[in-house]
C-alpha atoms as an extended CHARMM CRD file, in Angstrom:
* protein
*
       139  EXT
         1         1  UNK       CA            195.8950000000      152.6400000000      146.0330000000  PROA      1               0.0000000000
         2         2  UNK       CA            194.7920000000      150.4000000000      148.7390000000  PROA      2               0.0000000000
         3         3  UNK       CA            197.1850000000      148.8190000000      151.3820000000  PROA      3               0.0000000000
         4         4  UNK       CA            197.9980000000      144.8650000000      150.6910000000  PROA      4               0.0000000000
         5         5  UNK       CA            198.5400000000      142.9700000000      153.8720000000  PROA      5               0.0000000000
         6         6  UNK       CA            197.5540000000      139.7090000000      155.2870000000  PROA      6               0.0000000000
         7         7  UNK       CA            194.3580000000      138.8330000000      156.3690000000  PROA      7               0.0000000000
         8         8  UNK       CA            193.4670000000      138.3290000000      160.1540000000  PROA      8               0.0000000000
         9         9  UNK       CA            190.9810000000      136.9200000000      162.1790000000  PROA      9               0.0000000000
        10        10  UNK       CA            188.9530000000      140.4340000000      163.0400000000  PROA      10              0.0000000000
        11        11  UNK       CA            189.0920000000      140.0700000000      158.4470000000  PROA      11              0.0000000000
        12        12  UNK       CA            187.2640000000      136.7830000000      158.1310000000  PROA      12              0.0000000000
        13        13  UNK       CA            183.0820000000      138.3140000000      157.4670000000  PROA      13              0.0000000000
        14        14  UNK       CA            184.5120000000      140.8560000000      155.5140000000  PROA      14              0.0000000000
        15        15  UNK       CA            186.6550000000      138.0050000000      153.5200000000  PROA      15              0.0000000000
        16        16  UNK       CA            183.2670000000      135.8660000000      152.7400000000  PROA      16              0.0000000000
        17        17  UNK       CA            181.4950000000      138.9010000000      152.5850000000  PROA      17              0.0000000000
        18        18  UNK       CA            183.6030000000      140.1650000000      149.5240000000  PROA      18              0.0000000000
        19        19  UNK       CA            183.8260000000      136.7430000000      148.0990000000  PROA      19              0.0000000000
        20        20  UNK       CA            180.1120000000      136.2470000000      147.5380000000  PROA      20              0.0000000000
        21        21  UNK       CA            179.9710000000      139.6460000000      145.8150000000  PROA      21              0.0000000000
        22        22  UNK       CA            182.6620000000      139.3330000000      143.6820000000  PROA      22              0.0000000000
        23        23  UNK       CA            184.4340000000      135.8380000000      143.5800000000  PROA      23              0.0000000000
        24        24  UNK       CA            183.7050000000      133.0830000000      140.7860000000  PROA      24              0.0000000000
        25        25  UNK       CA            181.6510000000      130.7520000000      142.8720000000  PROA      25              0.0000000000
        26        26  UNK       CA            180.2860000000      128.8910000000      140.3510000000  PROA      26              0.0000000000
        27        27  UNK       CA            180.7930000000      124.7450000000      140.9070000000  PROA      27              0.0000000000
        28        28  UNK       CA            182.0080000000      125.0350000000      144.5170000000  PROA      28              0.0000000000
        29        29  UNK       CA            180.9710000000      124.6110000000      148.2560000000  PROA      29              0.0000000000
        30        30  UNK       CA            179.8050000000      127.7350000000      149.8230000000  PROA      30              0.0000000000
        31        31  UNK       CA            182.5340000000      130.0300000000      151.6330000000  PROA      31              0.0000000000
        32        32  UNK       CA            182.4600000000      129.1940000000      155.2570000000  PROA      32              0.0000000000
        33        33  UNK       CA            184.1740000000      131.5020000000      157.7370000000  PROA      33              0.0000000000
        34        34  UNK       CA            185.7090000000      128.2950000000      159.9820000000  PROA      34              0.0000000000
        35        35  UNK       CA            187.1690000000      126.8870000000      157.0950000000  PROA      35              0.0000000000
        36        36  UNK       CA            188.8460000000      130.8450000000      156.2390000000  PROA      36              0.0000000000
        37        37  UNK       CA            190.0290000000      131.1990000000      159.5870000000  PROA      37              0.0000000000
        38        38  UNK       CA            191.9570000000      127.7530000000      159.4840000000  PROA      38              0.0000000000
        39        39  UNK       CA            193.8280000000      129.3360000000      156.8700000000  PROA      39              0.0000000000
        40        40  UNK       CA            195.1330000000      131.7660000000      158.3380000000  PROA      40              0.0000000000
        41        41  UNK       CA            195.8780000000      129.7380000000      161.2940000000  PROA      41              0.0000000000
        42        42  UNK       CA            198.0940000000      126.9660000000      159.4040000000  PROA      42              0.0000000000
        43        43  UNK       CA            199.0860000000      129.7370000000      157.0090000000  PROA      43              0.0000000000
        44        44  UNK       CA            198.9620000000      133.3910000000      158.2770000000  PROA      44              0.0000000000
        45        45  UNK       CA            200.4930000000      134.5300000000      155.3740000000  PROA      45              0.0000000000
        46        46  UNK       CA            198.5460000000      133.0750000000      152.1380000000  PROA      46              0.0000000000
        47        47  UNK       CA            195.6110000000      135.2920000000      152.1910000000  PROA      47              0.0000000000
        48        48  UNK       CA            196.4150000000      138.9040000000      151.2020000000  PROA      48              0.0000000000
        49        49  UNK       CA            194.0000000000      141.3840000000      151.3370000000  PROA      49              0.0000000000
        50        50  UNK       CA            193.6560000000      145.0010000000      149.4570000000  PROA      50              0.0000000000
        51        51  UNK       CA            192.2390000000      147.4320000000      152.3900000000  PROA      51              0.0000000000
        52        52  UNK       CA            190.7460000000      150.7940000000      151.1180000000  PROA      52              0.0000000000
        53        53  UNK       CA            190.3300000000      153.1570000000      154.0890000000  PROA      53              0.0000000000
        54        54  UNK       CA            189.3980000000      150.4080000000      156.6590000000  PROA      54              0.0000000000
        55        55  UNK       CA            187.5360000000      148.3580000000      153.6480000000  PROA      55              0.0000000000
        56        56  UNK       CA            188.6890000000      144.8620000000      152.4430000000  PROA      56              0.0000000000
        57        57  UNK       CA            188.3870000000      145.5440000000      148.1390000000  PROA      57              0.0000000000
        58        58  UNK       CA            190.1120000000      142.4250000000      147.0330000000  PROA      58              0.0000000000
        59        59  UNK       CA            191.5970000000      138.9070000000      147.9640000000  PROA      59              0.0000000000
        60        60  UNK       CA            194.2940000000      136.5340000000      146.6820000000  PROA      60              0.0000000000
        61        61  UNK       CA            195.4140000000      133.2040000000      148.0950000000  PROA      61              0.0000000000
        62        62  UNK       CA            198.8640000000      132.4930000000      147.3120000000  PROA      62              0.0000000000
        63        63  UNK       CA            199.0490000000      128.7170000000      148.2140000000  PROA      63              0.0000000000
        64        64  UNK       CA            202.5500000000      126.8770000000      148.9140000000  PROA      64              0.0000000000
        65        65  UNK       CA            202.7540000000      123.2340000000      149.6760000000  PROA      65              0.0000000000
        66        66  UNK       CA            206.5120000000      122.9290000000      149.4940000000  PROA      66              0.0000000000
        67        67  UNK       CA            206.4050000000      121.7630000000      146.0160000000  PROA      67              0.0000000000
        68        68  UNK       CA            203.4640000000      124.0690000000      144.0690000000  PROA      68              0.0000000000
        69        69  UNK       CA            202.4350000000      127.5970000000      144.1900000000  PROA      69              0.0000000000
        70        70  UNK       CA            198.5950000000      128.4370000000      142.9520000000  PROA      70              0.0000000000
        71        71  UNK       CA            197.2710000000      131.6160000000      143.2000000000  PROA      71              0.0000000000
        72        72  UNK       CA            192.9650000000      131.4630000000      143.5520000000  PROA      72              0.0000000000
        73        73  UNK       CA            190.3550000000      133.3000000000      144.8940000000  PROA      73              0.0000000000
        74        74  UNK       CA            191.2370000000      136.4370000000      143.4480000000  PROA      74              0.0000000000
        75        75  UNK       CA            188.4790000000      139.1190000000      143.4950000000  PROA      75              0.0000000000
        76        76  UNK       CA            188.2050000000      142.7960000000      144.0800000000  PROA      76              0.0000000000
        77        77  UNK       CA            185.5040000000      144.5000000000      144.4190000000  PROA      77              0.0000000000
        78        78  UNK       CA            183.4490000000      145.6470000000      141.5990000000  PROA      78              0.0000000000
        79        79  UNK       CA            183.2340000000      149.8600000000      142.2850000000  PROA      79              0.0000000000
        80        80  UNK       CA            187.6500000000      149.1170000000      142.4900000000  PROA      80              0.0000000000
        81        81  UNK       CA            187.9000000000      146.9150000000      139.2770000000  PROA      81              0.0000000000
        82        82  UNK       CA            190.2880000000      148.3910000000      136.8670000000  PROA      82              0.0000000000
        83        83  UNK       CA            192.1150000000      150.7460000000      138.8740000000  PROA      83              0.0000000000
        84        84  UNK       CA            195.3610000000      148.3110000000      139.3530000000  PROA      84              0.0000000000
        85        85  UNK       CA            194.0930000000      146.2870000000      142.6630000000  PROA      85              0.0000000000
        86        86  UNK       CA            194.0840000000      143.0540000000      140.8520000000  PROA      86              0.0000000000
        87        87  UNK       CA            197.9090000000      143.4620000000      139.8370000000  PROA      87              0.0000000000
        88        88  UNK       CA            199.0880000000      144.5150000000      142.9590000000  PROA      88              0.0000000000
        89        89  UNK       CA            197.7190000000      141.6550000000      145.0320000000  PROA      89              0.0000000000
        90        90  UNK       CA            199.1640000000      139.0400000000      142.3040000000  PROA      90              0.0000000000
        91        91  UNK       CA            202.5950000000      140.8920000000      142.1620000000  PROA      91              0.0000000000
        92        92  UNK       CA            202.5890000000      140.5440000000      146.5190000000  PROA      92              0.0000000000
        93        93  UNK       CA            201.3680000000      137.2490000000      146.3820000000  PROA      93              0.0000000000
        94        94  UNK       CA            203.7130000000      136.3810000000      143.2550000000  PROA      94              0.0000000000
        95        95  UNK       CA            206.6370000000      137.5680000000      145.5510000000  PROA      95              0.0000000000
        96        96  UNK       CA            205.9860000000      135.4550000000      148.6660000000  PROA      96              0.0000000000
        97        97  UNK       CA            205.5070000000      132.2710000000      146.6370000000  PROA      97              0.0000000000
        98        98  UNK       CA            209.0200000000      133.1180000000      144.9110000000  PROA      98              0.0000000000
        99        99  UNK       CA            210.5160000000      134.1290000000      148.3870000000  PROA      99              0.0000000000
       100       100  UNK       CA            209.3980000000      130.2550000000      149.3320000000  PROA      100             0.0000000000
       101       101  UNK       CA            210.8590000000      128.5110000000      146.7320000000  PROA      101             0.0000000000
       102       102  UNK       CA            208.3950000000      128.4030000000      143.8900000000  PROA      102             0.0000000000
       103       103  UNK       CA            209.7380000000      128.2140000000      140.5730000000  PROA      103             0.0000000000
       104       104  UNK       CA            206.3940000000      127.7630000000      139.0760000000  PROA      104             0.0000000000
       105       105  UNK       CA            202.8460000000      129.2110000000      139.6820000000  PROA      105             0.0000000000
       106       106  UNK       CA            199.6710000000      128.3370000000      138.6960000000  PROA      106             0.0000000000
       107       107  UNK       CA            196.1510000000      130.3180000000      138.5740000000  PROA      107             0.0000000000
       108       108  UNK       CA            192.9400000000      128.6540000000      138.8210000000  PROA      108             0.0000000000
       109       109  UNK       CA            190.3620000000      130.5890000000      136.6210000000  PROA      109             0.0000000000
       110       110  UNK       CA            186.6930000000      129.5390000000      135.0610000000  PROA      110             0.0000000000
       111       111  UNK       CA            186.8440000000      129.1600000000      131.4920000000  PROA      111             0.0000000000
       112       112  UNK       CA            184.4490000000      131.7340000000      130.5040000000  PROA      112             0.0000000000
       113       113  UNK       CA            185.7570000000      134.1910000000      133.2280000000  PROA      113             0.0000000000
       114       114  UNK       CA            186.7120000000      136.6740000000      130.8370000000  PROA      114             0.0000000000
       115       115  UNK       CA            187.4110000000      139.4640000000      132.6930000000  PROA      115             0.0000000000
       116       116  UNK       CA            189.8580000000      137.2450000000      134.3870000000  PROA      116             0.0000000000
       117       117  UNK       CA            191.6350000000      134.8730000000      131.9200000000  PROA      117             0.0000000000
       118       118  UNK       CA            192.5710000000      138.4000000000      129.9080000000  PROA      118             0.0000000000
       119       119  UNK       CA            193.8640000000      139.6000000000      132.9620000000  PROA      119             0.0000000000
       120       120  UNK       CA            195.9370000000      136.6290000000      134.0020000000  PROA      120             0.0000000000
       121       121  UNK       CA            196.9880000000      136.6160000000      130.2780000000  PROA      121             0.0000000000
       122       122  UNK       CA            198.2510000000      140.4440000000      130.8360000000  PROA      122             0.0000000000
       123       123  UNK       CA            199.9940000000      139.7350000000      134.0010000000  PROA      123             0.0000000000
       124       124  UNK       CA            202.2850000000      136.8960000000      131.7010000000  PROA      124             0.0000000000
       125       125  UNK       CA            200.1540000000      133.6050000000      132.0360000000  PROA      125             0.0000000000
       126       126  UNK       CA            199.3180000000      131.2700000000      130.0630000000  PROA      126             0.0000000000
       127       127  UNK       CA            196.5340000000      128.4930000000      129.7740000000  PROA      127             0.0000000000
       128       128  UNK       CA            197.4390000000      125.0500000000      129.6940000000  PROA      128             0.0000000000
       129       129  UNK       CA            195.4160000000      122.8720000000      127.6610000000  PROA      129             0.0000000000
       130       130  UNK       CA            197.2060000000      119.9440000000      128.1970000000  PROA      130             0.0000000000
       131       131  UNK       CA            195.6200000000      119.4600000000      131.8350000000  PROA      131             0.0000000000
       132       132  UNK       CA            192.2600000000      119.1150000000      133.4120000000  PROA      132             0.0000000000
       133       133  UNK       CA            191.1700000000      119.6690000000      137.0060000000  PROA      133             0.0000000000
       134       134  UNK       CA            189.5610000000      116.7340000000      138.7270000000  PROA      134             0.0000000000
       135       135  UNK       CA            188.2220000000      117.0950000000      142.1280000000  PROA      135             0.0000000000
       136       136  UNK       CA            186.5390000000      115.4370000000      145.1640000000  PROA      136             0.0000000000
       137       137  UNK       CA            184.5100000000      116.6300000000      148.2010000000  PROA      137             0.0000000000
       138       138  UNK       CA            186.3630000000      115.4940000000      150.8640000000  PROA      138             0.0000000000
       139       139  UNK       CA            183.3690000000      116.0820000000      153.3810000000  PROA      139             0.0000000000
C-alpha cells in the first residue's frame, strides 16, 4: 500500500502531473503549479498524497474553512485504481477534517463520473439533489 502524507513543495509537477492524467478536468481552469503551491503554503496540511516507492499515485484535498469540509480533487493513478488507494486517502483526509471540527463533509464529483459517484456512494455518501453548484472565475 502506498504511504499517505502531505504534499510539499519538491511534490507540486508531480501533483499537476498526476492531475492531468487522472483528475476530472472537465469545466475547469487548467491546473497551475503557483496556484498548488499556495495551498500548501496557507494550508500545509489539505493536500494528501499516496506515494508508491518515491511515486505520487493519488491526491485528495481535504478543504476546511472553519465552517465546511469538502473533499475534491481526488485521483489516483490509473495502473493503482482498485487496489484500496482511493479509500485510504478519503479515510486520512476524512480524519483531519473531523480532527478540525467538521461535523459535515462534502465531495465534489461530475455527474457522469461513474467510477467515482459509486465509489463515494461505497465509502457512505450520498448525493444531494436538493443543491446546485454555481460558480465564478474570479480572475
Amino acid at each position: 500500500m502506498p504511504q499517505i502524507r502531505a504534499a510539499r513543495d519538491e511534490d507540486v509537477d508531480d501533483v499537476v502531473a498526476l492531475w492531468s492524467l487522472a483528475a476530472e478536468n472537465r469545466g475547469r481552469p487548467a491546473d497551475r503549479p503557483d496556484l498548488v503551491r499556495l495551498l500548501i503554503e496557507r494550508d500545509p496540511d489539505a493536500l494528501l498524497l499516496a506515494v508508491d516507492d518515491g511515486e505520487v499515485v493519488g491526491t485528495v484535498i481535504a478543504g476546511w474553512d472553519g465552517w465546511r469540509a469538502s473533499l475534491y480533487r481526488l485521483a489516483v493513478a490509473p495502473q493503482h485504481r482498485r487496489r484500496g488507494t482511493a479509500r485510504l486517502l478519503v479515510g486520512r483526509a476524512e480524519a483531519r477534517l473531523k480532527a478540525l471540527g467538521a461535523t459535515r463533509i462534502h465531495a465534489m464529483v461530475l455527474e457522469e463520473n461513474n467510477d467515482g459517484n459509486g465509489l463515494w456512494q461505497a465509502l457512505g455518501y450520498t448525493p444531494q439533489p436538493d443543491w446546485r453548484r454555481w460558480v465564478k472565475a474570479a480572475r
